[in-house]
């Protein structure tokens, strides 16, 4: 049931209906807490954090990212751990902390590369490219650009 609610929330998010998406993610998190499915709970928390970043609810986003990351580290799934660091990078970017944004994206990149999760490595490289470009670091931007094209 919680996974279904999370899927419904994703649909609302796609349809640009953040209030309905938030309500569905919160219900999915509540149900997963009762059921004990930590994997789906962490996914819903990460997705909700992304919405919170979009609507500038940064304090809530940060808490959700930290909680999701903690669960994902307990579960030991390298893909999802890397994704949590990538969401954390987006959080830092949105609060105008380019150094922490870069560090979080780099941590995600290194983690994904270590476990050879190619698709996530590309997403991280793209984030690092964009951050490097914004910071005026053309050499780093070019290095990461080559990895995601």
XYZ file of N, CA and C in Angstrom, residues 11-65:
165
model
N 3.129 10.485 -9.452
C 2.251 10.927 -10.535
C 1.787 12.357 -10.290
N 1.375 12.651 -9.062
C 0.975 14.024 -8.735
C 2.139 14.992 -8.948
N 3.324 14.544 -8.582
C 4.511 15.388 -8.765
C 4.717 15.675 -10.256
N 4.600 14.640 -11.073
C 4.736 14.795 -12.520
C 3.678 15.747 -13.077
N 2.484 15.690 -12.512
C 1.376 16.534 -12.973
C 1.427 17.945 -12.378
N 2.501 18.240 -11.671
C 2.697 19.573 -11.063
C 1.594 19.902 -10.056
N 1.273 18.907 -9.224
C 0.309 19.085 -8.145
C 1.006 18.776 -6.815
N 1.878 19.707 -6.365
C 2.715 19.420 -5.204
C 1.942 19.148 -3.911
N 0.831 19.800 -3.693
C 0.082 19.561 -2.449
C -0.413 18.123 -2.368
N -0.933 17.612 -3.470
C -1.406 16.226 -3.488
C -0.221 15.255 -3.390
N 0.885 15.606 -4.042
C 2.075 14.760 -3.970
C 2.593 14.695 -2.535
N 2.652 15.844 -1.879
C 3.134 15.889 -0.495
C 2.245 15.050 0.407
N 0.923 15.204 0.262
C -0.010 14.428 1.099
C 0.185 12.930 0.876
N 0.361 12.521 -0.372
C 0.542 11.096 -0.664
C 1.881 10.575 -0.136
N 2.936 11.359 -0.292
C 4.236 10.932 0.253
C 4.192 10.825 1.773
N 3.545 11.794 2.416
C 3.441 11.729 3.883
C 2.681 10.493 4.332
N 1.618 10.171 3.625
C 0.852 8.963 3.965
C 1.682 7.710 3.690
N 2.441 7.694 2.605
C 3.312 6.549 2.306
C 4.359 6.369 3.404
N 4.933 7.476 3.858
C 5.936 7.415 4.935
C 5.308 6.881 6.212
N 4.113 7.367 6.527
C 3.407 6.908 7.736
C 3.146 5.404 7.659
N 2.633 4.948 6.524
C 2.331 3.523 6.367
C 3.595 2.666 6.410
N 4.644 3.132 5.762
C 5.879 2.356 5.758
C 6.502 2.289 7.149
N 6.277 3.314 7.942
C 6.752 3.276 9.330
C 6.016 2.199 10.104
N 4.731 2.052 9.842
C 3.933 1.022 10.516
C 4.304 -0.374 10.029
N 4.484 -0.508 8.731
C 4.790 -1.802 8.127
C 6.233 -2.211 8.391
N 7.112 -1.228 8.386
C 8.526 -1.505 8.608
C 9.329 -1.670 7.325
N 8.783 -1.226 6.199
C 9.509 -1.305 4.934
C 10.379 -0.050 4.803
N 11.600 -0.155 5.286
C 12.497 0.998 5.314
C 12.911 1.466 3.922
N 13.037 0.546 2.992
C 13.458 0.915 1.638
C 12.452 1.872 0.998
N 11.186 1.516 1.033
C 10.151 2.358 0.429
C 9.988 3.652 1.224
N 10.138 3.568 2.538
C 10.063 4.774 3.366
C 11.159 5.764 2.965
N 12.377 5.270 2.765
C 13.490 6.143 2.381
C 13.266 6.758 1.003
N 12.705 5.986 0.087
C 12.405 6.515 -1.251
C 11.385 7.642 -1.148
N 10.314 7.404 -0.398
C 9.275 8.430 -0.236
C 9.846 9.679 0.436
N 10.708 9.485 1.414
C 11.317 10.631 2.100
C 12.198 11.436 1.139
N 12.974 10.760 0.328
C 13.830 11.450 -0.639
C 12.998 12.213 -1.661
N 11.955 11.568 -2.156
C 11.092 12.226 -3.131
C 10.395 13.438 -2.518
N 9.946 13.293 -1.289
C 9.319 14.413 -0.586
C 10.336 15.528 -0.359
N 11.551 15.173 -0.038
C 12.611 16.182 0.146
C 12.821 16.976 -1.139
N 12.787 16.297 -2.271
C 12.950 16.988 -3.552
C 11.836 18.007 -3.788
N 10.623 17.627 -3.438
C 9.514 18.579 -3.567
C 9.717 19.751 -2.616
N 10.134 19.456 -1.393
C 10.363 20.523 -0.410
C 11.430 21.498 -0.900
N 12.440 20.994 -1.584
C 13.463 21.870 -2.160
C 12.816 22.772 -3.209
N 11.992 22.191 -4.065
C 11.333 22.962 -5.123
C 10.448 24.072 -4.571
N 9.765 23.787 -3.459
C 8.840 24.794 -2.908
C 9.502 25.611 -1.797
N 10.818 25.479 -1.689
C 11.639 26.287 -0.781
C 11.347 26.040 0.709
N 11.001 24.821 1.046
C 10.857 24.392 2.446
C 12.153 23.689 2.831
N 13.214 24.506 2.920
C 14.559 23.951 3.045
C 14.815 23.232 4.363
N 14.277 23.724 5.470
C 14.495 23.044 6.750
C 13.909 21.639 6.721
N 12.703 21.524 6.196
C 12.048 20.218 6.098
C 12.815 19.318 5.142
N 13.242 19.881 4.012
C 13.990 19.095 3.026
C 15.259 18.512 3.650
N 15.991 19.332 4.387
C 17.243 18.877 4.982
C 17.006 17.723 5.965
N 15.981 17.844 6.788
C 15.660 16.778 7.749
C 15.317 15.485 7.016
N 14.489 15.590 5.986
C 14.093 14.403 5.218
C 15.291 13.753 4.527
N 16.166 14.571 3.971
C 17.353 14.034 3.295
C 18.225 13.284 4.302
